[in-house]
Amino acid sequence: MPASPTRFGQSFHQPSITSNPSGGPTSPSAIMSSLPGGAAAAAAALKRSAAKLKPWLPAKKFTFKYSPSEYQTAFWSFVQSEHPDTTVLRFLRARKWNVEKAMEMLILALEWRITMAVDEVVQEGEEALDTKYPGFLDQLKNGKSQQAVQRLSIYVIETARLMLQPPVETISVVFDMSNFSMSNMDWPTTKFFIHAAEACYPELLGVCVVNKAPWIFGAIWKIISPMLDPVIRAKIQFTNNRKELEEFVAMDQLMKNQAYEGEDEVPYQYIEPKPEKNKLLSEDPEAKQRALARRKEMELTFERLTEVWQGQKQLSSSAAVIQERHEVGSKLAETWWAAEPFVRARTVYHRIGAIKRPEEYPLP
């Protein structure tokens, strides 16, 4: 919950990417194996979800605001570089494997993405957003403007997602509350952030650490906590010093300053965007078309294989389809990263080298 616009943009200096803090599995295959009933239980839930996804109209009781193709586009945009099953499993876990409730949650999340123009936010980049929403860059630099805070929230969350590499699926967020006062409290932003974390990005938050909150925040927490889903509420931890903080976040992921007492000596510095860095968004349309066509081909192949899998009765006859489907799901990540420079403006985290393609990360 953003405590202060002054700190919000800086809270993601270097998002700490963690595994599930509860110690549970995170990859689709691991989650399947850990469920009551094992892989068969998770596979059954996914198959029921697949049945409701066909043909992108999940259930008659929903009132749809958009066309099937718009939901389809929004879904694949949401998947990004994840395995599609990972995305669906987020919603199934969030709704305790109730397929109807998970599908309703997914549809509402996709409608939110369309309404909030999430793809537009990540494609236009910081300069264009600053023109459309005055104060956007000021928010990234110093946090002095609140005019673009919702777009900033989306921008930061979507940027943090780029740093997730399998099998890691969750992020850690640290809020510096050391200079908090009531004048910093932004209720609309808090409500927006709570809604996004619970309903639009389920199972993305691993832990949210509220560091060095003053006594007055206790009264605010009594108001906020009943608004939260119990699962989200359990992920919020309060710390007051370095020893408590390092229980949740590695010190080399936090800035070396009075607030965090971390080990990262590189100070937060906003590097201005350069137009030439986003040239792939408008130049080389043929390369862009090839990259997007390849991505679309993989999406349609995955949908087709999911339909085949969903329609098969015997597990023995599904083995080959399941294997091929898994391989295509993995290749989808490759096609997304190939298309990413054509559909997404470079961020400050691209410019400082914090965002890398999967092959650029060191092997564990």
Coordinates of C-alpha atoms in Angstrom, one line a residue:
M1 CA 0.0 0.0 0.0
P2 CA 1.7 3.2 -1.1
A3 CA 2.3 5.2 2.0
S4 CA 3.8 8.2 0.3
P5 CA 4.0 9.4 -3.3
T6 CA 7.4 10.8 -2.3
R7 CA 8.8 7.2 -1.9
F8 CA 6.6 5.2 -4.2
G9 CA 8.7 5.5 -7.3
Q10 CA 11.9 4.7 -5.4
S11 CA 10.5 1.7 -3.6
F12 CA 11.3 -0.4 -6.6
H13 CA 15.0 0.7 -6.8
Q14 CA 15.9 -2.9 -7.5
P15 CA 12.9 -5.2 -6.9
S16 CA 13.9 -8.2 -4.9
I17 CA 12.8 -11.3 -6.8
T18 CA 12.1 -14.1 -4.4
S19 CA 10.6 -17.6 -4.5
N20 CA 7.3 -18.2 -2.6
P21 CA 8.1 -16.9 0.9
S22 CA 5.9 -19.6 2.4
G23 CA 8.4 -22.1 1.0
G24 CA 5.8 -23.6 -1.3
P25 CA 6.5 -24.6 -4.9
T26 CA 6.2 -22.0 -7.7
S27 CA 6.5 -23.7 -11.0
P28 CA 3.4 -25.1 -12.7
S29 CA 4.7 -28.7 -12.5
A30 CA 5.8 -28.3 -8.9
I31 CA 2.5 -26.8 -7.9
M32 CA 0.7 -29.7 -9.6
S33 CA 2.7 -32.3 -7.8
S34 CA 2.1 -30.6 -4.4
L35 CA -1.7 -30.4 -4.6
P36 CA -3.9 -32.9 -2.8
G37 CA -4.4 -35.5 -5.4
G38 CA -1.1 -34.5 -7.0
A39 CA -0.6 -33.6 -10.7
A40 CA -4.0 -35.1 -11.6
A41 CA -5.9 -32.6 -9.4
A42 CA -4.1 -29.6 -10.9
A43 CA -4.4 -31.0 -14.4
A44 CA -8.1 -31.4 -13.9
A45 CA -8.5 -27.8 -12.7
L46 CA -6.5 -26.6 -15.7
K47 CA -8.6 -28.7 -18.1
R48 CA -11.8 -27.3 -16.6
S49 CA -10.4 -23.8 -17.1
A50 CA -9.4 -24.7 -20.7
A51 CA -13.0 -25.8 -21.3
K52 CA -14.3 -22.5 -20.1
L53 CA -11.8 -20.6 -22.2
K54 CA -13.2 -22.1 -25.4
P55 CA -14.0 -20.0 -27.4
W56 CA -12.8 -17.2 -25.0
L57 CA -16.3 -17.0 -23.5
P58 CA -15.9 -18.6 -20.1
A59 CA -19.5 -18.8 -18.7
K60 CA -22.9 -17.6 -19.7
K61 CA -23.5 -15.8 -16.4
F62 CA -20.8 -13.2 -17.1
T63 CA -21.8 -9.9 -18.8
F64 CA -19.0 -9.2 -21.2
K65 CA -17.9 -5.7 -21.9
Y66 CA -15.6 -6.5 -24.8
S67 CA -15.3 -8.8 -27.8
P68 CA -13.8 -12.3 -27.6
S69 CA -10.7 -11.2 -29.6
E70 CA -10.1 -8.3 -27.1
Y71 CA -10.2 -10.7 -24.2
Q72 CA -7.9 -13.0 -26.1
T73 CA -5.4 -10.2 -26.9
A74 CA -5.5 -9.0 -23.2
F75 CA -4.9 -12.5 -22.0
W76 CA -1.8 -13.1 -24.1
S77 CA -0.5 -9.6 -23.2
F78 CA -0.9 -10.5 -19.5
V79 CA 0.9 -13.8 -20.0
Q80 CA 3.9 -11.9 -21.2
S81 CA 7.0 -14.2 -20.9
E82 CA 5.3 -16.6 -18.4
H83 CA 4.2 -20.1 -19.3
P84 CA 0.5 -19.7 -19.9
D85 CA -0.3 -22.3 -17.3
T86 CA 1.6 -20.2 -14.7
T87 CA -0.8 -17.3 -15.4
V88 CA -3.9 -19.5 -15.1
L89 CA -2.6 -21.2 -12.0
R90 CA -2.2 -17.8 -10.3
F91 CA -6.0 -17.3 -10.6
L92 CA -6.8 -20.8 -9.6
R93 CA -4.7 -20.6 -6.5
A94 CA -6.1 -17.2 -5.6
R95 CA -9.6 -18.7 -5.7
K96 CA -8.7 -22.0 -4.0
W97 CA -9.1 -24.1 -7.1
N98 CA -12.7 -23.1 -7.7
V99 CA -12.7 -22.9 -11.5
E100 CA -15.9 -20.7 -11.8
K101 CA -14.6 -18.1 -9.4
A102 CA -11.1 -18.2 -10.9
M103 CA -12.5 -17.6 -14.4
E104 CA -14.7 -14.7 -13.1
M105 CA -11.6 -13.2 -11.5
L106 CA -9.6 -13.7 -14.7
I107 CA -12.2 -12.0 -16.9
L108 CA -12.5 -9.0 -14.5
A109 CA -8.7 -8.7 -14.5
L110 CA -8.6 -8.7 -18.3
E111 CA -11.3 -6.1 -18.4
W112 CA -9.3 -4.0 -15.9
R113 CA -6.2 -4.3 -18.2
I114 CA -8.3 -3.2 -21.2
T115 CA -9.9 -0.3 -19.3
M116 CA -6.7 0.9 -17.8
A117 CA -4.9 0.6 -21.1
V118 CA -2.0 -1.3 -19.6
D119 CA -0.5 -2.1 -23.1
E120 CA -0.6 1.6 -23.9
V121 CA 1.3 2.4 -20.7
V122 CA 4.2 0.1 -21.3
Q123 CA 4.4 0.8 -25.1
E124 CA 4.3 4.6 -24.9
G125 CA 7.2 4.9 -22.3
E126 CA 8.1 7.6 -19.9
E127 CA 8.3 10.6 -22.3
A128 CA 5.0 10.0 -24.0
L129 CA 3.3 9.3 -20.6
D130 CA 4.7 12.5 -19.2
T131 CA 3.1 14.4 -22.1
K132 CA -0.2 12.7 -21.7
Y133 CA -0.1 12.7 -17.9
P134 CA 1.9 15.7 -16.7
G135 CA 4.1 15.0 -13.8
F136 CA 4.8 11.3 -14.7
L137 CA 8.6 11.9 -14.9
D138 CA 8.5 14.1 -11.8
Q139 CA 6.9 11.1 -10.0
L140 CA 9.7 8.8 -11.2
K141 CA 12.4 11.3 -10.1
N142 CA 11.1 12.9 -6.9
G143 CA 7.5 11.9 -6.3
K144 CA 6.2 15.5 -6.3
S145 CA 3.2 15.0 -8.5
Q146 CA 0.2 12.8 -8.0
Q147 CA -1.5 13.4 -11.3
A148 CA -0.3 10.2 -12.9
V149 CA -0.1 8.0 -9.9
Q150 CA -2.3 5.2 -11.2
R151 CA -0.4 5.0 -14.4
L152 CA 2.8 5.0 -12.4
S153 CA 1.5 2.1 -10.3
I154 CA 0.8 0.1 -13.5
Y155 CA 4.1 1.1 -15.0
V156 CA 6.1 0.0 -11.9
I157 CA 4.2 -3.3 -11.5
E158 CA 4.6 -4.2 -15.2
T159 CA 8.3 -3.3 -15.1
A160 CA 8.9 -5.4 -12.0
R161 CA 7.3 -8.4 -13.7
L162 CA 10.0 -8.2 -16.4
M163 CA 12.6 -9.2 -13.7
L164 CA 10.9 -12.5 -12.9
Q165 CA 12.7 -15.5 -14.2
P166 CA 11.4 -19.1 -13.9
P167 CA 11.0 -20.7 -11.5
V168 CA 10.6 -17.5 -9.5
E169 CA 7.0 -16.1 -9.7
T170 CA 6.7 -13.5 -6.9
I171 CA 8.2 -10.2 -6.0
S172 CA 9.1 -8.6 -2.7
V173 CA 8.2 -4.9 -2.1
V174 CA 9.7 -2.7 0.6
F175 CA 8.0 0.6 1.6
D176 CA 10.2 3.1 3.4
M177 CA 8.0 4.7 6.1
S178 CA 10.7 6.4 8.1
N179 CA 9.6 10.0 7.1
F180 CA 5.9 9.2 7.0
S181 CA 3.3 11.7 8.2
M182 CA -0.5 12.0 7.7
S183 CA 0.1 14.5 4.9
N184 CA 1.7 11.6 2.9
M185 CA -1.3 9.4 3.2
D186 CA -2.9 8.9 -0.2
W187 CA -6.2 7.0 0.1
P188 CA -7.1 6.7 -3.6
T189 CA -3.7 5.3 -4.4
T190 CA -3.8 2.9 -1.5
K191 CA -7.2 1.6 -2.6
F192 CA -6.0 1.3 -6.2
F193 CA -2.9 -0.6 -5.1
I194 CA -4.9 -3.0 -2.9
H195 CA -7.3 -3.7 -5.8
A196 CA -4.5 -4.3 -8.2
A197 CA -2.6 -6.6 -5.9
E198 CA -5.6 -8.7 -5.0
A199 CA -7.7 -8.8 -8.2
C200 CA -5.5 -7.9 -11.1
Y201 CA -2.1 -9.4 -10.3
P202 CA -3.0 -12.4 -8.1
E203 CA -0.2 -14.4 -6.5
L204 CA 2.4 -11.9 -7.8
L205 CA 3.2 -10.4 -4.4
G206 CA 5.5 -12.6 -2.3
V207 CA 5.9 -10.3 0.6
C208 CA 5.3 -6.6 1.3
V209 CA 7.6 -5.2 4.0
V210 CA 6.6 -1.9 5.7
N211 CA 9.8 -0.6 7.2
K212 CA 10.2 1.8 10.1
A213 CA 6.5 2.8 10.2
P214 CA 5.9 5.5 12.9
W215 CA 3.3 4.9 15.7
I216 CA 0.7 6.9 13.9
F217 CA 0.6 4.4 11.1
G218 CA -0.9 1.9 13.5
A219 CA -4.2 3.7 13.4
I220 CA -4.1 3.8 9.6
W221 CA -3.3 0.0 9.5
K222 CA -6.5 -0.6 11.6
I223 CA -8.5 1.0 8.8
I224 CA -6.6 -0.6 5.9
S225 CA -6.3 -4.2 7.2
P226 CA -10.0 -5.1 7.0
M227 CA -10.0 -4.1 3.3
L228 CA -7.4 -6.8 2.5
D229 CA -8.0 -10.3 1.5
P230 CA -6.6 -12.5 4.4
V231 CA -4.0 -14.0 2.0
I232 CA -2.7 -10.6 1.1
R233 CA -2.8 -9.4 4.7
A234 CA -0.7 -12.3 5.8
K235 CA 2.0 -11.2 3.3
I236 CA 2.4 -7.8 4.9
Q237 CA 5.2 -7.7 7.4
F238 CA 6.4 -4.8 9.6
T239 CA 10.1 -4.2 10.3
N240 CA 12.0 -1.6 12.3
N241 CA 15.6 -2.4 11.8
R242 CA 18.1 -4.1 9.5
K243 CA 18.0 -7.5 11.4
E244 CA 14.2 -7.7 11.0
L245 CA 14.3 -6.5 7.4
E246 CA 16.9 -9.1 6.2
E247 CA 14.5 -11.9 7.3
F248 CA 12.5 -11.0 4.2
V249 CA 14.9 -9.3 1.7
A250 CA 18.5 -9.9 0.9
M251 CA 20.6 -6.9 1.9
D252 CA 22.4 -6.7 -1.4
Q253 CA 19.0 -5.9 -3.0
L254 CA 18.5 -2.8 -0.8
M255 CA 20.1 0.6 -1.0
K256 CA 22.9 1.6 1.5
N257 CA 21.1 4.4 3.2
Q258 CA 19.6 5.3 6.5
A259 CA 16.2 3.9 5.7
Y260 CA 17.1 0.5 4.3
E261 CA 20.7 -0.1 5.7
G262 CA 21.3 -2.3 2.7
E263 CA 24.5 -3.2 0.9
D264 CA 23.8 -1.8 -2.6
E265 CA 26.1 1.3 -2.7
V266 CA 24.7 2.5 -6.1
P267 CA 22.4 5.4 -5.3
Y268 CA 19.0 5.7 -6.9
Q269 CA 19.4 7.9 -9.9
Y270 CA 16.8 8.5 -12.6
I271 CA 18.4 8.3 -16.1
E272 CA 16.4 10.3 -18.7
P273 CA 15.0 8.4 -21.6
K274 CA 16.6 8.9 -25.0
P275 CA 14.3 8.8 -28.1
E276 CA 16.8 6.7 -30.1
K277 CA 16.5 3.9 -27.5
N278 CA 12.9 3.3 -28.5
K279 CA 13.5 3.4 -32.3
L280 CA 12.4 -0.2 -32.7
L281 CA 8.9 0.8 -31.7
S282 CA 8.5 2.7 -35.0
E283 CA 11.4 1.6 -37.2
D284 CA 11.9 -1.6 -39.0
P285 CA 8.2 -2.5 -39.4
E286 CA 9.1 -5.7 -41.3
A287 CA 11.1 -7.1 -38.3
K288 CA 8.3 -6.1 -36.0
Q289 CA 5.7 -7.9 -38.1
R290 CA 7.9 -11.1 -38.2
A291 CA 8.4 -11.0 -34.5
L292 CA 4.7 -10.5 -33.7
A293 CA 3.6 -13.1 -36.3
R294 CA 5.9 -15.7 -34.7
R295 CA 4.4 -14.9 -31.3
K296 CA 0.9 -15.1 -32.7
E297 CA 1.7 -18.5 -34.3
M298 CA 2.8 -19.8 -30.9
E299 CA -0.3 -18.5 -29.2
L300 CA -2.6 -20.2 -31.6
T301 CA -0.7 -23.4 -31.5
F302 CA -0.9 -23.4 -27.7
E303 CA -4.6 -22.7 -27.9
R304 CA -5.1 -25.6 -30.4
L305 CA -3.2 -28.0 -28.2
T306 CA -5.1 -27.0 -25.1
E307 CA -8.4 -27.7 -27.0
V308 CA -7.1 -31.1 -28.0
W309 CA -5.9 -31.9 -24.5
Q310 CA -9.2 -30.7 -22.9
G311 CA -11.2 -32.9 -25.2
Q312 CA -9.3 -36.1 -24.5
K313 CA -10.8 -38.5 -22.0
Q314 CA -7.8 -40.8 -21.2
L315 CA -4.6 -39.7 -19.6
S316 CA -2.6 -42.2 -21.6
S317 CA -3.7 -40.6 -24.8
S318 CA -2.9 -37.1 -23.5
A319 CA 0.7 -37.7 -22.8
A320 CA 2.1 -36.7 -26.2
V321 CA -0.2 -33.6 -26.4
I322 CA 0.8 -32.6 -22.8
Q323 CA 4.4 -32.8 -23.7
E324 CA 4.0 -30.8 -27.0
R325 CA 1.9 -28.3 -25.2
H326 CA 4.5 -27.8 -22.5
E327 CA 7.2 -27.3 -25.1
V328 CA 5.2 -24.7 -27.0
G329 CA 4.4 -23.0 -23.7
S330 CA 8.1 -22.7 -23.0
K331 CA 8.8 -21.4 -26.5
L332 CA 6.2 -18.7 -26.0
A333 CA 8.7 -16.9 -23.6
E334 CA 11.3 -16.8 -26.4
T335 CA 8.9 -15.3 -28.8
W336 CA 7.8 -12.7 -26.3
W337 CA 11.3 -11.5 -25.6
A338 CA 11.9 -11.4 -29.4
A339 CA 8.9 -9.1 -29.8
E340 CA 9.4 -7.1 -26.6
P341 CA 11.6 -4.3 -28.1
F342 CA 8.9 -3.7 -30.7
V343 CA 6.0 -3.3 -28.3
R344 CA 7.5 -1.9 -25.1
A345 CA 9.4 1.3 -24.6
R346 CA 12.7 1.0 -22.7
T347 CA 12.4 1.8 -19.0
V348 CA 14.9 3.2 -16.6
Y349 CA 15.6 -0.4 -15.5
H350 CA 16.6 -1.3 -19.1
R351 CA 18.8 1.8 -19.1
I352 CA 20.7 0.8 -16.0
G353 CA 20.9 -2.9 -17.0
A354 CA 18.6 -4.3 -14.3
I355 CA 16.3 -5.9 -16.9
K356 CA 17.9 -8.7 -18.9
R357 CA 16.8 -11.3 -21.3
P358 CA 16.6 -14.9 -19.8
E359 CA 19.8 -16.0 -21.4
E360 CA 21.7 -13.0 -19.9
Y361 CA 21.1 -14.2 -16.3
P362 CA 23.8 -16.2 -14.7
L363 CA 23.1 -19.9 -14.2
P364 CA 22.4 -20.8 -10.6

